Amino acid sequence: MFKKKLYQTAIELTNKKWSSQLLKSVVHSKISKQFISSYINIYEIDTKEVSKNITSFPSLEQFFTRELKNDARPIDGRLDVMTSPADSKIESFGAISQDTVISVKGQEYKLQDLLGKDDHAKKYQNGKYIVFYLSPADYHRVHSPVDAQIGRQYILGNNSYPVNQMGLKYGKKPISGNYRMISELQLSNGDQAAFIKVGAMFVNTIQLTNTSNEWSKGEDIAHFSFGSTVVMLFEEHSIEFLQNVQQGYHIQVGEAFCNML
């Protein structure tokens, strides 16, 4: 309990509007370009996958939201599977309870808090969920996991708490408190899924690259600035996780993670 309180106090003292603005101004500045090489070395980023020459990026932020070469992430084209929306670590997955609660790193989250309304949450009673965590080392563009029509799409939350391992364990429920964008996916088989993009510490930036009401499997739909999280919710009896879905497993864009039932 003491460790949790100490962590939360430290975050509250540093996670302010001024610190967010300072970080944004630094990473968008021309000066930040000189840090790109160090960033690559620290996080061991494979630059052979990047779509253009490293020296052409004008700032650290532009490198962070980089595009990859077209063949860097093959998309599993099977119609009955969903594919990972991001290069990420599977932080948590499992069943949604009858009272629409999920558990992530020992913290319980009510879906009505995450989605904003009770009737939105009830659709996922006894369903399944999965949490994808994108670290600063990961490629930070988000891709559609499936062909889908977009129903409601809305934004909730104002906080920008960390969504890393410590943040999820000791933070003030960042998944349901942080700035987040919720997209309701209408699938071709009649099922529905919730696709939730959660902002991270200091920088609440979720930039859409597809603003239409239709997503195609594997297409680039958005990008984050710095570490972030994607949460997906599924209706009861709509999907079945594949064997590669294990806590801590690092999955890549285009890799199948569930069968559609």
Short mmCIF file of C-alpha atoms in Angstrom, two decimals:
data_model
loop_
_atom_site.label_atom_id
_atom_site.label_comp_id
_atom_site.label_asym_id
_atom_site.label_seq_id
_atom_site.Cartn_x
_atom_site.Cartn_y
_atom_site.Cartn_z
CA MET A 1 0.00 0.00 0.00
CA PHE A 2 2.86 2.41 0.89
CA LYS A 3 4.62 1.73 -2.42
CA LYS A 4 1.39 2.38 -4.33
CA LYS A 5 0.76 5.65 -2.50
CA LEU A 6 4.36 6.80 -2.99
CA TYR A 7 4.17 6.04 -6.72
CA GLN A 8 0.87 7.90 -7.13
CA THR A 9 2.17 10.94 -5.24
CA ALA A 10 5.32 11.10 -7.39
CA ILE A 11 3.26 10.94 -10.58
CA GLU A 12 0.84 13.63 -9.38
CA LEU A 13 3.76 15.96 -8.60
CA THR A 14 5.35 15.60 -12.04
CA ASN A 15 2.44 14.88 -14.37
CA LYS A 16 1.21 18.45 -14.89
CA LYS A 17 0.06 20.49 -17.87
CA TRP A 18 3.32 22.43 -17.93
CA SER A 19 5.43 19.25 -17.99
CA SER A 20 3.32 17.84 -20.83
CA GLN A 21 3.72 21.03 -22.84
CA LEU A 22 7.46 21.07 -22.17
CA LEU A 23 7.87 17.49 -23.35
CA LYS A 24 5.80 18.14 -26.47
CA SER A 25 7.81 21.22 -27.37
CA VAL A 26 11.11 19.36 -26.94
CA VAL A 27 10.23 16.26 -28.99
CA HIS A 28 8.72 18.36 -31.79
CA SER A 29 11.70 20.71 -31.98
CA LYS A 30 14.49 20.55 -34.56
CA ILE A 31 16.95 20.21 -31.68
CA SER A 32 15.46 16.82 -30.78
CA LYS A 33 16.70 15.40 -34.08
CA GLN A 34 20.16 14.96 -32.52
CA PHE A 35 18.68 12.49 -30.01
CA ILE A 36 17.32 10.08 -32.63
CA SER A 37 20.52 8.03 -32.89
CA SER A 38 20.72 7.62 -29.11
CA TYR A 39 17.05 6.68 -28.99
CA ILE A 40 17.64 3.99 -31.63
CA ASN A 41 20.60 2.58 -29.70
CA ILE A 42 18.92 2.62 -26.29
CA TYR A 43 15.80 0.82 -27.51
CA GLU A 44 17.57 -1.37 -30.10
CA ILE A 45 15.25 -0.33 -32.92
CA ASP A 46 15.64 -2.18 -36.22
CA THR A 47 16.13 0.68 -38.66
CA LYS A 48 16.09 -1.65 -41.69
CA GLU A 49 12.30 -1.78 -41.31
CA VAL A 50 11.85 2.00 -41.43
CA SER A 51 10.33 3.37 -44.64
CA LYS A 52 12.85 6.18 -45.14
CA ASN A 53 16.37 7.22 -44.25
CA ILE A 54 16.87 8.00 -40.57
CA THR A 55 18.56 11.33 -41.32
CA SER A 56 15.40 12.57 -43.06
CA PHE A 57 13.36 12.78 -39.84
CA PRO A 58 13.24 16.42 -38.68
CA SER A 59 12.44 15.64 -35.02
CA LEU A 60 12.29 12.84 -32.46
CA GLU A 61 8.48 12.94 -32.60
CA GLN A 62 8.52 12.37 -36.36
CA PHE A 63 10.80 9.37 -35.89
CA PHE A 64 8.66 8.02 -33.08
CA THR A 65 5.58 8.00 -35.34
CA ARG A 66 7.56 6.57 -38.25
CA GLU A 67 6.07 4.38 -40.96
CA LEU A 68 7.55 0.99 -41.83
CA LYS A 69 8.26 -0.54 -45.22
CA ASN A 70 5.22 -2.14 -46.85
CA ASP A 71 6.49 -5.70 -46.37
CA ALA A 72 7.73 -5.23 -42.78
CA ARG A 73 4.50 -6.51 -41.18
CA PRO A 74 2.69 -9.19 -43.24
CA ILE A 75 -1.02 -9.32 -42.42
CA ASP A 76 -2.66 -12.70 -41.77
CA GLY A 77 -5.38 -12.62 -44.41
CA ARG A 78 -7.61 -15.40 -43.06
CA LEU A 79 -11.18 -14.10 -42.78
CA ASP A 80 -11.89 -15.89 -39.49
CA VAL A 81 -9.04 -14.37 -37.46
CA MET A 82 -8.30 -10.96 -36.00
CA THR A 83 -4.76 -9.63 -36.11
CA SER A 84 -2.76 -7.61 -33.62
CA PRO A 85 -3.38 -3.87 -33.96
CA ALA A 86 0.10 -2.98 -32.75
CA ASP A 87 3.64 -4.09 -32.08
CA SER A 88 3.13 -4.58 -28.37
CA LYS A 89 3.33 -6.75 -25.28
CA ILE A 90 0.18 -8.63 -24.28
CA GLU A 91 -0.18 -7.12 -20.83
CA SER A 92 -3.38 -8.87 -19.83
CA PHE A 93 -6.27 -10.88 -21.26
CA GLY A 94 -9.16 -12.96 -20.03
CA ALA A 95 -12.86 -13.08 -19.28
CA ILE A 96 -15.17 -10.17 -18.56
CA SER A 97 -17.29 -10.88 -15.50
CA GLN A 98 -21.08 -10.94 -15.28
CA ASP A 99 -20.97 -7.49 -13.66
CA THR A 100 -18.69 -6.22 -16.48
CA VAL A 101 -15.42 -5.99 -14.58
CA ILE A 102 -11.94 -6.82 -15.90
CA SER A 103 -8.75 -7.27 -13.88
CA VAL A 104 -5.43 -5.83 -15.07
CA LYS A 105 -2.29 -6.11 -12.92
CA GLY A 106 -4.39 -6.67 -9.80
CA GLN A 107 -6.61 -3.65 -10.39
CA GLU A 108 -10.26 -4.05 -11.25
CA TYR A 109 -11.82 -1.87 -13.93
CA LYS A 110 -15.55 -1.42 -14.43
CA LEU A 111 -16.45 -1.30 -18.10
CA GLN A 112 -18.99 1.44 -17.48
CA ASP A 113 -16.07 3.63 -16.32
CA LEU A 114 -13.96 2.62 -19.30
CA LEU A 115 -16.74 3.08 -21.88
CA GLY A 116 -18.66 5.86 -20.20
CA LYS A 117 -22.15 4.31 -20.00
CA ASP A 118 -23.77 1.27 -18.44
CA ASP A 119 -25.58 0.23 -21.62
CA HIS A 120 -22.32 0.27 -23.56
CA ALA A 121 -20.73 -1.98 -20.93
CA LYS A 122 -23.58 -4.50 -20.79
CA LYS A 123 -22.93 -5.58 -24.38
CA TYR A 124 -19.72 -7.23 -23.18
CA GLN A 125 -21.04 -9.15 -20.16
CA ASN A 126 -19.28 -12.53 -19.95
CA GLY A 127 -17.22 -11.68 -23.00
CA LYS A 128 -13.44 -11.39 -23.34
CA TYR A 129 -10.83 -8.63 -23.25
CA ILE A 130 -7.18 -8.12 -24.18
CA VAL A 131 -4.70 -5.34 -23.36
CA PHE A 132 -1.83 -4.49 -25.73
CA TYR A 133 0.94 -2.30 -24.22
CA LEU A 134 3.17 -0.32 -26.59
CA SER A 135 6.51 0.58 -25.01
CA PRO A 136 8.69 3.47 -26.24
CA ALA A 137 10.73 0.85 -28.15
CA ASP A 138 7.76 -0.24 -30.25
CA TYR A 139 6.51 0.92 -33.63
CA HIS A 140 3.68 3.25 -32.63
CA ARG A 141 1.22 3.13 -35.49
CA VAL A 142 -2.03 1.29 -34.89
CA HIS A 143 -3.59 -0.95 -37.53
CA SER A 144 -7.09 -2.30 -37.93
CA PRO A 145 -7.41 -5.88 -36.58
CA VAL A 146 -10.32 -6.71 -38.87
CA ASP A 147 -12.56 -5.42 -41.64
CA ALA A 148 -15.20 -3.36 -39.85
CA GLN A 149 -17.71 -0.55 -40.03
CA ILE A 150 -17.28 2.10 -37.34
CA GLY A 151 -20.34 2.83 -35.22
CA ARG A 152 -19.86 5.31 -32.40
CA GLN A 153 -16.43 6.87 -31.98
CA TYR A 154 -15.91 9.16 -28.99
CA ILE A 155 -13.33 10.50 -26.54
CA LEU A 156 -13.30 10.26 -22.73
CA GLY A 157 -10.88 11.15 -19.93
CA ASN A 158 -8.40 13.91 -19.21
CA ASN A 159 -5.59 12.19 -17.31
CA SER A 160 -2.29 11.04 -18.73
CA TYR A 161 -0.95 8.56 -16.19
CA PRO A 162 1.70 5.99 -17.16
CA VAL A 163 0.40 2.79 -18.77
CA ASN A 164 3.58 0.76 -18.31
CA GLN A 165 3.86 -2.17 -15.89
CA MET A 166 4.28 0.02 -12.79
CA GLY A 167 1.56 2.39 -13.92
CA LEU A 168 -0.96 -0.41 -14.37
CA LYS A 169 -0.06 -1.93 -11.01
CA TYR A 170 0.27 1.16 -8.82
CA GLY A 171 -1.39 3.97 -10.79
CA LYS A 172 -4.86 5.49 -10.39
CA LYS A 173 -6.56 3.11 -12.83
CA PRO A 174 -5.02 4.67 -15.96
CA ILE A 175 -6.98 2.53 -18.42
CA SER A 176 -10.34 3.98 -17.35
CA GLY A 177 -9.06 7.41 -16.26
CA ASN A 178 -6.67 8.43 -19.04
CA TYR A 179 -7.56 10.28 -22.19
CA ARG A 180 -8.86 7.62 -24.58
CA MET A 181 -10.64 7.18 -27.88
CA ILE A 182 -13.31 4.47 -28.13
CA SER A 183 -14.34 3.03 -31.50
CA GLU A 184 -17.22 0.59 -31.80
CA LEU A 185 -16.49 -1.97 -34.50
CA GLN A 186 -19.42 -3.52 -36.37
CA LEU A 187 -18.18 -6.81 -37.81
CA SER A 188 -19.35 -8.57 -40.97
CA ASN A 189 -20.78 -11.50 -38.95
CA GLY A 190 -23.02 -9.18 -36.93
CA ASP A 191 -20.89 -9.10 -33.80
CA GLN A 192 -19.56 -5.95 -32.17
CA ALA A 193 -16.20 -5.20 -30.54
CA ALA A 194 -14.85 -2.17 -28.68
CA PHE A 195 -11.46 -0.80 -29.73
CA ILE A 196 -10.00 1.57 -27.15
CA LYS A 197 -6.85 3.62 -27.73
CA VAL A 198 -5.47 4.88 -24.40
CA GLY A 199 -3.04 7.80 -24.13
CA ALA A 200 0.01 7.62 -21.89
CA MET A 201 2.04 9.67 -19.44
CA PHE A 202 2.55 13.37 -20.28
CA VAL A 203 1.42 13.12 -23.92
CA ASN A 204 -2.24 12.50 -24.68
CA THR A 205 -1.88 12.36 -28.43
CA ILE A 206 -3.92 9.98 -30.57
CA GLN A 207 -3.78 11.03 -34.21
CA LEU A 208 -6.23 9.35 -36.58
CA THR A 209 -4.93 8.49 -40.03
CA ASN A 210 -8.30 7.06 -41.13
CA THR A 211 -11.22 9.34 -40.33
CA SER A 212 -13.79 7.41 -42.35
CA ASN A 213 -16.43 5.01 -40.98
CA GLU A 214 -14.81 1.95 -42.53
CA TRP A 215 -11.64 0.11 -41.55
CA SER A 216 -9.85 -2.52 -43.63
CA LYS A 217 -7.88 -5.26 -41.93
CA GLY A 218 -4.23 -4.32 -41.56
CA GLU A 219 -4.54 -0.68 -42.60
CA ASP A 220 -2.88 2.12 -40.64
CA ILE A 221 -5.68 3.84 -38.68
CA ALA A 222 -3.89 5.97 -36.05
CA HIS A 223 -0.66 6.68 -34.24
CA PHE A 224 0.35 7.49 -30.68
CA SER A 225 3.01 9.78 -29.27
CA PHE A 226 5.14 7.76 -26.84
CA GLY A 227 4.10 4.74 -24.76
CA SER A 228 0.46 3.80 -25.09
CA THR A 229 -2.12 1.01 -24.78
CA VAL A 230 -4.86 -0.56 -26.89
CA VAL A 231 -7.71 -2.42 -25.17
CA MET A 232 -10.17 -4.61 -27.07
CA LEU A 233 -13.48 -5.92 -25.70
CA PHE A 234 -15.47 -8.76 -27.26
CA GLU A 235 -19.04 -9.97 -26.84
CA GLU A 236 -19.81 -13.34 -25.27
CA HIS A 237 -19.14 -16.33 -27.57
CA SER A 238 -17.72 -14.08 -30.32
CA ILE A 239 -13.99 -14.94 -30.25
CA GLU A 240 -11.52 -17.52 -29.00
CA PHE A 241 -7.92 -16.57 -28.19
CA LEU A 242 -5.15 -18.44 -30.00
CA GLN A 243 -2.30 -20.25 -28.21
CA ASN A 244 0.12 -17.37 -28.77
CA VAL A 245 -1.94 -15.17 -26.44
CA GLN A 246 0.12 -15.34 -23.28
CA GLN A 247 0.86 -12.62 -20.74
CA GLY A 248 4.16 -10.95 -21.63
CA TYR A 249 4.25 -12.23 -25.20
CA HIS A 250 5.45 -9.60 -27.69
CA ILE A 251 3.16 -9.63 -30.70
CA GLN A 252 3.49 -7.75 -33.97
CA VAL A 253 1.07 -5.96 -36.27
CA GLY A 254 -0.64 -8.47 -38.57
CA GLU A 255 -0.10 -11.51 -36.35
CA ALA A 256 -3.32 -13.40 -35.59
CA PHE A 257 -4.40 -13.46 -31.93
CA CYS A 258 -7.98 -14.80 -32.00
CA ASN A 259 -10.49 -16.80 -34.01
CA MET A 260 -13.85 -15.23 -34.77
CA LEU A 261 -16.62 -17.69 -33.86
#
